[in-house]
Amino acid sequence: MNVVYGCYPSFFSEVIANLMIKKGIPISCIMLSTKKIKIEGKDITGLKGFLFLMKRFGCHYVGFQLFCNIVLSPFCKLLCLLKGQKLLSFKNLCSQNGIRLIKSDNFNQDINQYDNIDVFISMCLNQKLNSTFISAIKVLCINVHPSDIPNFGGVEPIIQLLLSGGSDMGITIHKMTEQIDYGDPIQREYVAVNTKSYLRLMKEFISVGVEMLESLAKKNWRTKPCESVEYKHPYRSWPTRIELELFKNRFKYISFRDLWIWEI
């Protein structure tokens, strides 16, 4: 069974890839997206991009994102090392486990170069897959999303959930379609929100999501539909500046305890 994991190369997706291998999910290839992230048509690289981000989202949200990618990643790698664990880079993870590593800025175009993909897993991916890509996957093309799909599809579902007053965060594996975050759910779990920070909920999404994939792999990727849920919260793009101000005043992006929960 040829199982491919597709993602954008962030700290979170690196943790996901390491956990997949630890759980024995038979990943044979990792497709890393090299597509530049644009927000509302704006390139977010360089000084001009940084100034746009600050104006569009505010310093708290931008600071949190910078913290996760610049500070949290090396801190957690050191923490894992002290615990006798290894949080490997994509390159080293693939090298040590005989996994093929592919970098592409256009998965839809490059699918023609790689045959016989049985299962494709999207988790923290920044590319929109078209029907040609999806139909080329022989057995199952799925996405893992931090919400109870079809609710809270789109960008920053954790923020949207907390702002809505939800008490539980859904985690859903669903079949992929050209319409983003809309395919049929095949597995769903919930975790309590309580007073957890954004980062803590992100960690729980990763942990539970990978456990769900492990369960699915043990079933040889055989699926059945989830029980339907009431559709209340439609697809959303990036949160507004006003929403982020409300979030900052009511919730936490990170707490000190969040630094010690990352294990592989």
Tab-separated table of C-alpha atoms in Angstrom:
chain	number	residue	atom	x	y	z
A	1	MET	CA	0.000	0.000	0.000
A	2	ASN	CA	1.555	3.295	-1.141
A	3	VAL	CA	0.603	5.930	1.464
A	4	VAL	CA	1.587	9.572	0.912
A	5	TYR	CA	1.468	12.413	3.444
A	6	GLY	CA	1.105	15.915	1.939
A	7	CYS	CA	1.761	19.047	3.998
A	8	TYR	CA	3.283	22.491	4.218
A	9	PRO	CA	6.702	22.376	5.972
A	10	SER	CA	5.860	23.880	9.366
A	11	PHE	CA	6.702	22.870	12.935
A	12	PHE	CA	3.254	21.344	13.329
A	13	SER	CA	3.467	19.215	10.175
A	14	GLU	CA	6.953	18.059	11.211
A	15	VAL	CA	5.505	16.834	14.516
A	16	ILE	CA	2.692	15.096	12.613
A	17	ALA	CA	5.134	13.293	10.315
A	18	ASN	CA	7.263	12.107	13.256
A	19	LEU	CA	4.187	10.853	15.114
A	20	MET	CA	2.923	9.008	12.040
A	21	ILE	CA	6.168	7.095	11.789
A	22	LYS	CA	6.213	6.385	15.539
A	23	LYS	CA	2.654	5.030	15.366
A	24	GLY	CA	3.596	2.721	12.504
A	25	ILE	CA	1.436	4.384	9.868
A	26	PRO	CA	3.039	3.035	6.668
A	27	ILE	CA	4.082	6.300	5.021
A	28	SER	CA	6.062	5.614	1.853
A	29	CYS	CA	6.348	9.208	0.641
A	30	ILE	CA	6.066	12.743	2.015
A	31	MET	CA	5.068	15.496	-0.400
A	32	LEU	CA	6.209	18.879	0.914
A	33	SER	CA	4.522	21.954	-0.453
A	34	THR	CA	6.923	24.662	-1.613
A	35	LYS	CA	4.075	26.900	-2.729
A	36	LYS	CA	4.418	30.424	-1.362
A	37	ILE	CA	1.644	31.399	0.995
A	38	LYS	CA	-0.364	34.389	-0.151
A	39	ILE	CA	-3.060	36.000	1.937
A	40	GLU	CA	-5.721	37.972	0.119
A	41	GLY	CA	-3.411	38.066	-2.869
A	42	LYS	CA	-0.496	39.490	-0.884
A	43	ASP	CA	2.948	37.885	-0.745
A	44	ILE	CA	3.806	37.565	2.957
A	45	THR	CA	7.570	37.187	2.542
A	46	GLY	CA	10.112	39.915	3.238
A	47	LEU	CA	9.685	43.215	5.048
A	48	LYS	CA	6.741	44.284	2.911
A	49	GLY	CA	4.954	41.018	3.654
A	50	PHE	CA	5.668	41.335	7.379
A	51	LEU	CA	4.225	44.855	7.476
A	52	PHE	CA	1.122	43.627	5.665
A	53	LEU	CA	0.691	40.832	8.225
A	54	MET	CA	1.036	43.240	11.138
A	55	LYS	CA	-1.543	45.592	9.674
A	56	ARG	CA	-3.939	42.812	8.657
A	57	PHE	CA	-3.753	40.584	11.760
A	58	GLY	CA	-2.129	42.556	14.581
A	59	CYS	CA	0.991	41.913	16.623
A	60	HIS	CA	-0.432	39.193	18.906
A	61	TYR	CA	-1.454	36.828	16.103
A	62	VAL	CA	1.687	37.481	14.059
A	63	GLY	CA	3.863	37.141	17.164
A	64	PHE	CA	2.279	33.777	17.971
A	65	GLN	CA	2.944	32.464	14.470
A	66	LEU	CA	6.560	33.631	14.615
A	67	PHE	CA	6.960	32.026	18.041
A	68	CYS	CA	5.721	28.655	16.776
A	69	ASN	CA	8.053	28.583	13.790
A	70	ILE	CA	11.155	30.263	15.210
A	71	VAL	CA	11.184	29.518	18.951
A	72	LEU	CA	8.922	26.535	19.593
A	73	SER	CA	10.513	24.261	16.999
A	74	PRO	CA	14.129	24.314	18.325
A	75	PHE	CA	12.884	24.343	21.940
A	76	CYS	CA	10.814	21.205	21.415
A	77	LYS	CA	13.621	19.446	19.567
A	78	LEU	CA	15.883	20.122	22.554
A	79	LEU	CA	13.137	19.020	24.957
A	80	CYS	CA	12.651	15.767	23.055
A	81	LEU	CA	16.394	15.172	23.077
A	82	LEU	CA	16.511	15.590	26.863
A	83	LYS	CA	13.688	13.047	27.136
A	84	GLY	CA	15.610	10.575	24.980
A	85	GLN	CA	13.365	11.192	21.973
A	86	LYS	CA	14.038	12.590	18.528
A	87	LEU	CA	11.998	15.164	16.643
A	88	LEU	CA	13.560	14.757	13.226
A	89	SER	CA	13.510	17.145	10.286
A	90	PHE	CA	11.651	15.989	7.187
A	91	LYS	CA	14.959	15.252	5.470
A	92	ASN	CA	16.333	13.140	8.314
A	93	LEU	CA	12.999	11.440	8.994
A	94	CYS	CA	12.755	10.322	5.376
A	95	SER	CA	16.413	9.317	5.172
A	96	GLN	CA	16.291	7.177	8.316
A	97	ASN	CA	13.010	5.457	7.441
A	98	GLY	CA	13.384	4.869	3.703
A	99	ILE	CA	10.653	7.371	2.830
A	100	ARG	CA	10.652	9.202	-0.467
A	101	LEU	CA	10.684	13.007	-0.107
A	102	ILE	CA	9.105	15.100	-2.860
A	103	LYS	CA	9.003	18.894	-2.936
A	104	SER	CA	6.445	20.554	-5.150
A	105	ASP	CA	4.766	23.938	-5.518
A	106	ASN	CA	1.948	22.373	-7.545
A	107	PHE	CA	0.686	18.970	-6.409
A	108	ASN	CA	-2.027	18.984	-9.085
A	109	GLN	CA	0.507	19.307	-11.861
A	110	ASP	CA	3.091	16.956	-10.394
A	111	ILE	CA	0.655	14.121	-9.672
A	112	ASN	CA	1.272	13.009	-13.252
A	113	GLN	CA	4.894	12.236	-12.370
A	114	TYR	CA	4.088	9.853	-9.518
A	115	ASP	CA	2.008	6.740	-10.120
A	116	ASN	CA	0.298	4.260	-7.838
A	117	ILE	CA	-0.680	6.409	-4.846
A	118	ASP	CA	-3.167	4.312	-2.907
A	119	VAL	CA	-3.812	6.658	0.021
A	120	PHE	CA	-3.138	10.402	0.205
A	121	ILE	CA	-3.312	12.138	3.602
A	122	SER	CA	-3.618	15.912	3.802
A	123	MET	CA	-2.942	17.442	7.214
A	124	CYS	CA	-1.697	21.050	7.456
A	125	LEU	CA	-1.538	21.440	3.671
A	126	ASN	CA	-1.706	24.813	1.900
A	127	GLN	CA	-2.601	23.623	-1.593
A	128	LYS	CA	-6.067	23.138	-3.107
A	129	LEU	CA	-6.297	19.767	-4.811
A	130	ASN	CA	-8.337	19.425	-7.991
A	131	SER	CA	-10.455	16.548	-9.287
A	132	THR	CA	-7.594	15.232	-11.434
A	133	PHE	CA	-5.388	14.780	-8.364
A	134	ILE	CA	-8.158	13.336	-6.214
A	135	SER	CA	-9.310	10.841	-8.861
A	136	ALA	CA	-5.703	9.644	-9.337
A	137	ILE	CA	-5.630	8.325	-5.749
A	138	LYS	CA	-6.596	4.663	-5.965
A	139	VAL	CA	-8.093	3.927	-2.542
A	140	LEU	CA	-8.591	6.998	-0.362
A	141	CYS	CA	-7.827	10.726	-0.522
A	142	ILE	CA	-8.450	12.275	2.905
A	143	ASN	CA	-7.939	15.415	4.939
A	144	VAL	CA	-7.630	15.714	8.730
A	145	HIS	CA	-9.227	18.936	9.988
A	146	PRO	CA	-9.593	20.478	13.490
A	147	SER	CA	-13.380	20.821	13.472
A	148	ASP	CA	-16.526	18.730	13.205
A	149	ILE	CA	-16.775	18.989	9.424
A	150	PRO	CA	-18.907	20.308	7.763
A	151	ASN	CA	-18.748	22.970	10.497
A	152	PHE	CA	-15.831	25.407	10.698
A	153	GLY	CA	-14.283	24.537	7.379
A	154	GLY	CA	-11.519	26.844	6.201
A	155	VAL	CA	-8.806	28.870	7.901
A	156	GLU	CA	-8.216	29.005	11.682
A	157	PRO	CA	-11.131	26.800	12.763
A	158	ILE	CA	-9.821	26.728	16.349
A	159	ILE	CA	-10.136	30.502	16.626
A	160	GLN	CA	-13.580	30.440	15.037
A	161	LEU	CA	-14.713	27.672	17.407
A	162	LEU	CA	-13.564	29.508	20.531
A	163	LEU	CA	-15.171	32.752	19.399
A	164	SER	CA	-18.442	30.884	18.807
A	165	GLY	CA	-18.485	29.687	22.420
A	166	GLY	CA	-18.172	25.997	21.549
A	167	SER	CA	-17.384	23.654	24.436
A	168	ASP	CA	-15.859	20.818	22.374
A	169	MET	CA	-13.457	20.817	19.442
A	170	GLY	CA	-14.203	18.342	16.688
A	171	ILE	CA	-11.441	16.522	14.838
A	172	THR	CA	-12.559	15.026	11.536
A	173	ILE	CA	-11.092	12.820	8.836
A	174	HIS	CA	-13.059	13.419	5.663
A	175	LYS	CA	-12.820	12.446	2.031
A	176	MET	CA	-11.427	15.226	-0.130
A	177	THR	CA	-13.338	16.995	-2.882
A	178	GLU	CA	-12.540	20.054	-4.964
A	179	GLN	CA	-14.646	22.026	-2.495
A	180	ILE	CA	-12.338	22.637	0.468
A	181	ASP	CA	-13.235	20.960	3.780
A	182	TYR	CA	-16.510	19.642	2.438
A	183	GLY	CA	-16.134	15.919	1.650
A	184	ASP	CA	-17.919	13.123	3.500
A	185	PRO	CA	-16.649	12.621	7.090
A	186	ILE	CA	-15.431	9.078	7.806
A	187	GLN	CA	-14.099	9.491	11.348
A	188	ARG	CA	-14.746	12.106	14.036
A	189	GLU	CA	-13.638	12.650	17.618
A	190	TYR	CA	-14.145	15.470	20.130
A	191	VAL	CA	-11.929	16.985	22.825
A	192	ALA	CA	-13.114	19.342	25.556
A	193	VAL	CA	-12.158	22.999	25.161
A	194	ASN	CA	-12.350	24.022	28.845
A	195	THR	CA	-9.799	26.850	29.354
A	196	LYS	CA	-7.213	25.457	26.953
A	197	SER	CA	-5.060	27.750	24.856
A	198	TYR	CA	-4.928	27.732	21.067
A	199	LEU	CA	-1.563	25.916	21.177
A	200	ARG	CA	-2.864	23.242	23.563
A	201	LEU	CA	-5.846	22.583	21.299
A	202	MET	CA	-3.514	22.405	18.304
A	203	LYS	CA	-1.441	19.779	20.127
A	204	GLU	CA	-4.563	17.764	20.904
A	205	PHE	CA	-5.682	18.006	17.282
A	206	ILE	CA	-2.326	16.594	16.180
A	207	SER	CA	-2.274	13.796	18.775
A	208	VAL	CA	-5.868	12.689	18.263
A	209	GLY	CA	-5.709	13.159	14.494
A	210	VAL	CA	-2.689	10.885	14.167
A	211	GLU	CA	-4.324	8.293	16.466
A	212	MET	CA	-7.361	8.340	14.182
A	213	LEU	CA	-5.122	7.772	11.161
A	214	GLU	CA	-3.435	4.899	12.990
A	215	SER	CA	-6.843	3.309	13.598
A	216	LEU	CA	-7.785	3.776	9.952
A	217	ALA	CA	-4.510	2.221	8.770
A	218	LYS	CA	-5.127	-0.842	10.967
A	219	LYS	CA	-8.459	-1.254	9.176
A	220	ASN	CA	-6.522	-1.271	5.890
A	221	TRP	CA	-8.078	2.124	5.095
A	222	ARG	CA	-11.597	0.732	4.948
A	223	THR	CA	-14.114	3.445	5.813
A	224	LYS	CA	-17.721	4.043	6.669
A	225	PRO	CA	-19.644	7.340	6.897
A	226	CYS	CA	-19.794	9.254	10.176
A	227	GLU	CA	-23.046	10.146	11.826
A	228	SER	CA	-24.160	13.497	10.455
A	229	VAL	CA	-23.982	16.675	12.543
A	230	GLU	CA	-26.057	19.835	12.397
A	231	TYR	CA	-24.526	22.312	9.965
A	232	LYS	CA	-24.254	25.658	11.775
A	233	HIS	CA	-20.926	27.246	10.881
A	234	PRO	CA	-20.013	27.638	7.193
A	235	TYR	CA	-16.583	27.820	5.575
A	236	ARG	CA	-14.573	30.852	6.632
A	237	SER	CA	-11.427	32.440	5.293
A	238	TRP	CA	-8.945	34.300	7.512
A	239	PRO	CA	-10.369	35.841	10.715
A	240	THR	CA	-10.876	39.581	10.663
A	241	ARG	CA	-8.777	42.007	12.679
A	242	ILE	CA	-11.785	42.646	14.924
A	243	GLU	CA	-12.238	38.906	15.564
A	244	LEU	CA	-8.576	38.577	16.473
A	245	GLU	CA	-8.880	41.457	18.923
A	246	LEU	CA	-11.842	39.710	20.540
A	247	PHE	CA	-9.875	36.467	20.653
A	248	LYS	CA	-6.887	38.171	22.297
A	249	ASN	CA	-9.104	39.651	24.999
A	250	ARG	CA	-10.955	36.425	25.808
A	251	PHE	CA	-8.549	33.558	25.122
A	252	LYS	CA	-4.871	32.635	25.175
A	253	TYR	CA	-2.677	31.719	22.243
A	254	ILE	CA	-0.234	29.982	24.548
A	255	SER	CA	0.360	29.237	28.223
A	256	PHE	CA	3.619	28.293	29.916
A	257	ARG	CA	2.469	24.691	30.383
A	258	ASP	CA	2.108	24.327	26.612
A	259	LEU	CA	5.884	24.299	26.253
A	260	TRP	CA	6.247	20.953	28.046
A	261	ILE	CA	3.548	18.869	26.353
A	262	TRP	CA	5.316	18.111	23.087
A	263	GLU	CA	6.430	14.501	22.980
A	264	ILE	CA	7.167	12.165	20.109
